[in-house]
Amino acid sequence: MITRFAPSPTGPLHLGHAYSAILAHDMARAQGGQFLLRIDDLDQSRARPEWEALIYEDLRWLGLDWDGPVRRQSEHFDAYTRTLETLAQHGAVYPCHCSRADITAAANAPQEGVPDFGPDGRIYPGTCRGRNYADRADTDALRYDLSKTLGPASRMPTFEETGPSHAGLHRVTAEYLLTRVGDPILARPNFAASYHFAVILDDSCSGVTHVIRGEDLFEATYLQRFLQSELGLPPPIYHHHRLIRDEDGKRLAKRDDARAIAKFRAEGASPQDIRHMVGL
Ligand code: GLU
């Protein structure tokens, strides 16, 4: 079993991160497996070395040791670009210059019960589908044309989920992707890859067998699993865990410094106290 914890160095780790990291670490160790650490620093405008240093400090203090060198997404931008170019040769990657405002304006009038937003942002109405990859400008994003790539239901990929809320085998459906996700972004201007595209390549390159992460990413798994299958990557098993919430039931966010691990540590809490606070 190879698990990973993949924080972004854009703020302090809080109790939600602690829970995710402890689960991924403990599940791997219980099986004699490996626990990897990845720094998700795709967004170089927000990543800071001091936050990265604090991630190492917090994890070590929690007693979580990771195997091998840390993988930084920023060290693999060339590889993301090369994979994108290979995928583009299949003819389904197109440049898109639509701004959020363009997409909102072009989207059909909202229908009751039909979501406007999916795990990849506002569902894209396909405005730029006719454009060629070769005509990409620096200010364009790259999208994947679902209308060209979705196969018959029986050929759509599946994934296994072991988390408490959605345990079982899930099949990605064309209908789900078309109506709930829309043509996904593979790279934005000034970014080597989108989160969904980078994460599947990272997990595959590192040999991750079990992706353990928060339930907020469960829906995104359908898209990530689809992109994996398009690239012929082997699927990991997924385990989406419950989210740590504040007293008002809201899930903790990056800016929630009040629940930062470093703050509890400074106030004299022990790693065991943190485990108790997150219900372990
Ligand atoms: N860097 C991502 C996050 O912090 C990782 C998500 C994932 O585990 O796939 O949300």
GROMACS .gro file of C-alpha atoms and ligand atoms in nm:
model
  290
    1MET     CA    1   0.000   0.000   0.000
    2ILE     CA    2   0.135   0.341  -0.095
    3THR     CA    3  -0.056   0.644   0.036
    4ARG     CA    4   0.022   1.013   0.021
    5PHE     CA    5  -0.054   1.345   0.179
    6ALA     CA    6  -0.053   1.637  -0.066
    7PRO     CA    7  -0.095   1.978   0.096
    8SER     CA    8  -0.054   2.311  -0.083
    9PRO     CA    9   0.203   2.543   0.080
   10THR     CA   10  -0.035   2.837   0.085
   11GLY     CA   11  -0.115   2.857   0.456
   12PRO     CA   12  -0.077   2.673   0.784
   13LEU     CA   13  -0.199   2.314   0.815
   14HIS     CA   14  -0.509   2.293   1.033
   15LEU     CA   15  -0.696   2.012   1.208
   16GLY     CA   16  -0.851   1.893   0.880
   17HIS     CA   17  -0.506   1.844   0.730
   18ALA     CA   18  -0.388   1.670   1.045
   19TYR     CA   19  -0.675   1.422   1.020
   20SER     CA   20  -0.607   1.350   0.653
   21ALA     CA   21  -0.232   1.311   0.703
   22ILE     CA   22  -0.270   1.088   1.010
   23LEU     CA   23  -0.520   0.860   0.831
   24ALA     CA   24  -0.300   0.825   0.521
   25HIS     CA   25   0.007   0.764   0.737
   26ASP     CA   26  -0.154   0.517   0.977
   27MET     CA   27  -0.332   0.320   0.703
   28ALA     CA   28  -0.005   0.270   0.515
   29ARG     CA   29   0.194   0.184   0.825
   30ALA     CA   30  -0.070  -0.066   0.943
   31GLN     CA   31  -0.014  -0.257   0.616
   32GLY     CA   32   0.366  -0.223   0.621
   33GLY     CA   33   0.326   0.018   0.328
   34GLN     CA   34   0.470   0.354   0.234
   35PHE     CA   35   0.349   0.703   0.314
   36LEU     CA   36   0.458   0.973   0.067
   37LEU     CA   37   0.456   1.350   0.097
   38ARG     CA   38   0.385   1.574  -0.200
   39ILE     CA   39   0.389   1.953  -0.206
   40ASP     CA   40   0.106   2.073  -0.432
   41ASP     CA   41   0.263   2.402  -0.541
   42LEU     CA   42   0.113   2.434  -0.891
   43ASP     CA   43   0.009   2.786  -0.804
   44GLN     CA   44   0.347   2.952  -0.779
   45SER     CA   45   0.189   3.289  -0.708
   46ARG     CA   46   0.055   3.160  -0.376
   47ALA     CA   47   0.312   2.898  -0.269
   48ARG     CA   48   0.559   3.020  -0.004
   49PRO     CA   49   0.874   2.847   0.126
   50GLU     CA   50   0.781   2.937   0.483
   51TRP     CA   51   0.451   2.749   0.455
   52GLU     CA   52   0.633   2.451   0.308
   53ALA     CA   53   0.881   2.456   0.599
   54LEU     CA   54   0.591   2.467   0.843
   55ILE     CA   55   0.433   2.161   0.675
   56TYR     CA   56   0.747   1.958   0.748
   57GLU     CA   57   0.764   2.090   1.103
   58ASP     CA   58   0.396   2.013   1.175
   59LEU     CA   59   0.410   1.662   1.029
   60ARG     CA   60   0.729   1.573   1.217
   61TRP     CA   61   0.580   1.708   1.538
   62LEU     CA   62   0.268   1.494   1.479
   63GLY     CA   63   0.502   1.196   1.455
   64LEU     CA   64   0.435   1.133   1.085
   65ASP     CA   65   0.744   1.025   0.893
   66TRP     CA   66   0.729   0.998   0.515
   67ASP     CA   67   0.919   0.773   0.277
   68GLY     CA   68   1.160   0.889   0.011
   69PRO     CA   69   1.212   1.242  -0.113
   70VAL     CA   70   0.927   1.491  -0.111
   71ARG     CA   71   0.774   1.541  -0.457
   72ARG     CA   72   0.710   1.903  -0.553
   73GLN     CA   73   0.469   1.966  -0.839
   74SER     CA   74   0.677   2.269  -0.941
   75GLU     CA   75   0.964   2.035  -1.031
   76HIS     CA   76   0.750   1.849  -1.287
   77PHE     CA   77   0.605   2.124  -1.504
   78ASP     CA   78   0.790   1.993  -1.812
   79ALA     CA   79   0.645   1.646  -1.765
   80TYR     CA   80   0.291   1.784  -1.737
   81THR     CA   81   0.343   1.982  -2.058
   82ARG     CA   82   0.481   1.680  -2.244
   83THR     CA   83   0.186   1.463  -2.140
   84LEU     CA   84  -0.053   1.735  -2.247
   85GLU     CA   85   0.111   1.753  -2.586
   86THR     CA   86   0.082   1.377  -2.628
   87LEU     CA   87  -0.284   1.391  -2.535
   88ALA     CA   88  -0.337   1.681  -2.775
   89GLN     CA   89  -0.217   1.464  -3.063
   90HIS     CA   90  -0.539   1.263  -3.023
   91GLY     CA   91  -0.727   1.573  -3.132
   92ALA     CA   92  -0.942   1.639  -2.828
   93VAL     CA   93  -0.749   1.919  -2.656
   94TYR     CA   94  -0.852   2.271  -2.758
   95PRO     CA   95  -0.753   2.622  -2.651
   96CYS     CA   96  -1.013   2.829  -2.472
   97HIS     CA   97  -1.010   3.204  -2.416
   98CYS     CA   98  -1.340   3.229  -2.230
   99SER     CA   99  -1.335   3.429  -1.909
  100ARG     CA  100  -1.565   3.343  -1.620
  101ALA     CA  101  -1.794   3.623  -1.733
  102ASP     CA  102  -1.804   3.481  -2.090
  103ILE     CA  103  -1.897   3.138  -1.958
  104THR     CA  104  -2.169   3.278  -1.736
  105ALA     CA  105  -2.312   3.478  -2.024
  106ALA     CA  106  -2.302   3.182  -2.265
  107ALA     CA  107  -2.447   2.928  -2.022
  108ASN     CA  108  -2.813   2.852  -2.074
  109ALA     CA  109  -3.061   3.004  -1.834
  110PRO     CA  110  -3.031   2.797  -1.516
  111GLN     CA  111  -3.281   2.514  -1.490
  112GLU     CA  112  -3.420   2.401  -1.161
  113GLY     CA  113  -3.234   2.102  -1.021
  114VAL     CA  114  -2.956   2.124  -1.281
  115PRO     CA  115  -2.630   2.240  -1.126
  116ASP     CA  116  -2.436   2.532  -1.276
  117PHE     CA  117  -2.114   2.431  -1.107
  118GLY     CA  118  -1.926   2.104  -1.098
  119PRO     CA  119  -1.593   2.002  -0.944
  120ASP     CA  120  -1.417   2.191  -1.223
  121GLY     CA  121  -1.597   2.521  -1.178
  122ARG     CA  122  -1.887   2.649  -1.388
  123ILE     CA  123  -2.000   2.390  -1.640
  124TYR     CA  124  -1.851   2.498  -1.970
  125PRO     CA  125  -2.097   2.544  -2.258
  126GLY     CA  126  -1.839   2.446  -2.523
  127THR     CA  127  -1.791   2.788  -2.686
  128CYS     CA  128  -1.429   2.727  -2.802
  129ARG     CA  129  -1.468   2.360  -2.905
  130GLY     CA  130  -1.406   2.435  -3.272
  131ARG     CA  131  -1.059   2.583  -3.213
  132ASN     CA  132  -0.735   2.397  -3.293
  133TYR     CA  133  -0.469   2.311  -3.038
  134ALA     CA  134  -0.205   2.453  -3.274
  135ASP     CA  135  -0.368   2.797  -3.253
  136ARG     CA  136  -0.317   2.823  -2.879
  137ALA     CA  137  -0.221   3.170  -2.752
  138ASP     CA  138  -0.034   3.228  -2.425
  139THR     CA  139  -0.349   3.367  -2.270
  140ASP     CA  140  -0.557   3.056  -2.352
  141ALA     CA  141  -0.650   2.773  -2.120
  142LEU     CA  142  -0.658   2.416  -2.257
  143ARG     CA  143  -0.972   2.206  -2.232
  144TYR     CA  144  -1.056   1.846  -2.310
  145ASP     CA  145  -1.342   1.792  -2.554
  146LEU     CA  146  -1.578   1.542  -2.390
  147SER     CA  147  -1.801   1.530  -2.697
  148LYS     CA  148  -1.514   1.364  -2.889
  149THR     CA  149  -1.392   1.132  -2.619
  150LEU     CA  150  -1.680   0.975  -2.431
  151GLY     CA  151  -1.721   0.609  -2.511
  152PRO     CA  152  -2.017   0.370  -2.470
  153ALA     CA  153  -2.132   0.308  -2.112
  154SER     CA  154  -1.969  -0.033  -2.093
  155ARG     CA  155  -1.629   0.116  -2.176
  156MET     CA  156  -1.647   0.394  -1.918
  157PRO     CA  157  -1.404   0.348  -1.630
  158THR     CA  158  -1.489   0.250  -1.273
  159PHE     CA  159  -1.323   0.321  -0.942
  160GLU     CA  160  -1.332   0.155  -0.604
  161GLU     CA  161  -1.413   0.367  -0.301
  162THR     CA  162  -1.359   0.248   0.056
  163GLY     CA  163  -1.451   0.565   0.247
  164PRO     CA  164  -1.750   0.549   0.487
  165SER     CA  165  -1.997   0.763   0.288
  166HIS     CA  166  -1.964   0.617  -0.061
  167ALA     CA  167  -1.810   0.271  -0.019
  168GLY     CA  168  -1.841   0.054  -0.329
  169LEU     CA  169  -1.764   0.044  -0.700
  170HIS     CA  170  -1.852   0.359  -0.896
  171ARG     CA  171  -1.880   0.386  -1.271
  172VAL     CA  172  -1.806   0.715  -1.443
  173THR     CA  173  -2.090   0.795  -1.681
  174ALA     CA  174  -2.092   1.014  -1.989
  175GLU     CA  175  -2.408   1.178  -1.863
  176TYR     CA  176  -2.243   1.273  -1.536
  177LEU     CA  177  -1.941   1.423  -1.709
  178LEU     CA  178  -2.147   1.614  -1.965
  179THR     CA  179  -2.408   1.751  -1.727
  180ARG     CA  180  -2.215   1.787  -1.402
  181VAL     CA  181  -1.858   1.862  -1.509
  182GLY     CA  182  -1.835   1.988  -1.869
  183ASP     CA  183  -1.515   2.000  -2.076
  184PRO     CA  184  -1.244   2.001  -1.807
  185ILE     CA  185  -0.954   2.243  -1.800
  186LEU     CA  186  -0.620   2.065  -1.837
  187ALA     CA  187  -0.406   2.378  -1.802
  188ARG     CA  188  -0.472   2.746  -1.740
  189PRO     CA  189  -0.266   3.032  -1.883
  190ASN     CA  190   0.058   3.055  -1.683
  191PHE     CA  191  -0.002   2.714  -1.523
  192ALA     CA  192   0.163   2.397  -1.649
  193ALA     CA  193  -0.139   2.187  -1.553
  194SER     CA  194  -0.474   2.209  -1.377
  195TYR     CA  195  -0.510   2.047  -1.036
  196HIS     CA  196  -0.709   1.750  -1.178
  197PHE     CA  197  -0.457   1.684  -1.453
  198ALA     CA  198  -0.148   1.720  -1.233
  199VAL     CA  199  -0.281   1.509  -0.949
  200ILE     CA  200  -0.348   1.201  -1.161
  201LEU     CA  201  -0.002   1.221  -1.316
  202ASP     CA  202   0.163   1.274  -0.977
  203ASP     CA  203  -0.018   0.985  -0.812
  204SER     CA  204   0.061   0.756  -1.101
  205CYS     CA  205   0.432   0.855  -1.120
  206SER     CA  206   0.468   0.797  -0.747
  207GLY     CA  207   0.293   0.459  -0.761
  208VAL     CA  208   0.022   0.567  -0.517
  209THR     CA  209  -0.215   0.274  -0.463
  210HIS     CA  210  -0.461   0.439  -0.221
  211VAL     CA  211  -0.569   0.803  -0.242
  212ILE     CA  212  -0.689   0.909   0.103
  213ARG     CA  213  -0.839   1.258   0.114
  214GLY     CA  214  -1.139   1.463   0.224
  215GLU     CA  215  -1.494   1.394   0.115
  216ASP     CA  216  -1.509   1.732  -0.060
  217LEU     CA  217  -1.308   1.572  -0.342
  218PHE     CA  218  -1.533   1.271  -0.394
  219GLU     CA  219  -1.722   1.424  -0.689
  220ALA     CA  220  -1.394   1.531  -0.851
  221THR     CA  221  -1.289   1.167  -0.853
  222TYR     CA  222  -1.523   1.091  -1.146
  223LEU     CA  223  -1.341   1.348  -1.356
  224GLN     CA  224  -0.997   1.242  -1.236
  225ARG     CA  225  -1.074   0.876  -1.301
  226PHE     CA  226  -1.193   0.962  -1.652
  227LEU     CA  227  -0.874   1.157  -1.731
  228GLN     CA  228  -0.668   0.867  -1.593
  229SER     CA  229  -0.839   0.622  -1.821
  230GLU     CA  230  -0.785   0.851  -2.120
  231LEU     CA  231  -0.414   0.844  -2.043
  232GLY     CA  232  -0.412   0.470  -1.974
  233LEU     CA  233  -0.304   0.519  -1.611
  234PRO     CA  234  -0.385   0.251  -1.356
  235PRO     CA  235  -0.650   0.360  -1.104
  236PRO     CA  236  -0.571   0.383  -0.734
  237ILE     CA  237  -0.830   0.285  -0.475
  238TYR     CA  238  -0.999   0.588  -0.321
  239HIS     CA  239  -1.086   0.658   0.040
  240HIS     CA  240  -1.266   0.985   0.104
  241HIS     CA  241  -1.288   1.063   0.471
  242ARG     CA  242  -1.525   1.284   0.671
  243LEU     CA  243  -1.436   1.653   0.699
  244ILE     CA  244  -1.334   1.821   1.020
  245ARG     CA  245  -1.579   2.099   1.094
  246ASP     CA  246  -1.589   2.395   1.333
  247GLU     CA  247  -1.851   2.440   1.606
  248ASP     CA  248  -2.092   2.585   1.348
  249GLY     CA  249  -2.061   2.281   1.126
  250LYS     CA  250  -1.858   2.464   0.862
  251ARG     CA  251  -1.560   2.281   0.719
  252LEU     CA  252  -1.222   2.425   0.807
  253ALA     CA  253  -1.058   2.640   0.541
  254LYS     CA  254  -0.698   2.741   0.481
  255ARG     CA  255  -0.754   3.079   0.637
  256ASP     CA  256  -0.882   2.911   0.950
  257ASP     CA  257  -0.565   2.993   1.140
  258ALA     CA  258  -0.754   2.957   1.467
  259ARG     CA  259  -0.732   2.580   1.418
  260ALA     CA  260  -0.378   2.571   1.285
  261ILE     CA  261  -0.172   2.284   1.418
  262ALA     CA  262   0.113   2.529   1.494
  263LYS     CA  263  -0.118   2.733   1.714
  264PHE     CA  264  -0.227   2.432   1.921
  265ARG     CA  265   0.137   2.331   1.948
  266ALA     CA  266   0.237   2.678   2.070
  267GLU     CA  267  -0.039   2.658   2.330
  268GLY     CA  268   0.108   2.337   2.470
  269ALA     CA  269  -0.115   2.070   2.305
  270SER     CA  270   0.045   1.729   2.242
  271PRO     CA  271   0.023   1.527   1.919
  272GLN     CA  272  -0.208   1.293   2.112
  273ASP     CA  273  -0.437   1.589   2.191
  274ILE     CA  274  -0.459   1.663   1.817
  275ARG     CA  275  -0.557   1.301   1.747
  276HIS     CA  276  -0.835   1.334   2.008
  277MET     CA  277  -0.952   1.666   1.867
  278VAL     CA  278  -1.009   1.507   1.525
  279GLY     CA  279  -1.186   1.208   1.674
  280LEU     CA  280  -0.909   0.951   1.650
  281GLU     N1  281  -0.344   1.973  -0.280
  281GLU     C1  282  -0.476   1.919  -0.283
  281GLU     C2  283  -0.554   1.973  -0.164
  281GLU     O1  284  -0.492   2.013  -0.066
  281GLU     C3  285  -0.468   1.769  -0.280
  281GLU     C4  286  -0.596   1.707  -0.309
  281GLU     C5  287  -0.582   1.557  -0.328
  281GLU     O2  288  -0.552   1.491  -0.228
  281GLU     O3  289  -0.601   1.510  -0.439
  281GLU     O4  290  -0.676   1.979  -0.167
   0.00000   0.00000   0.00000
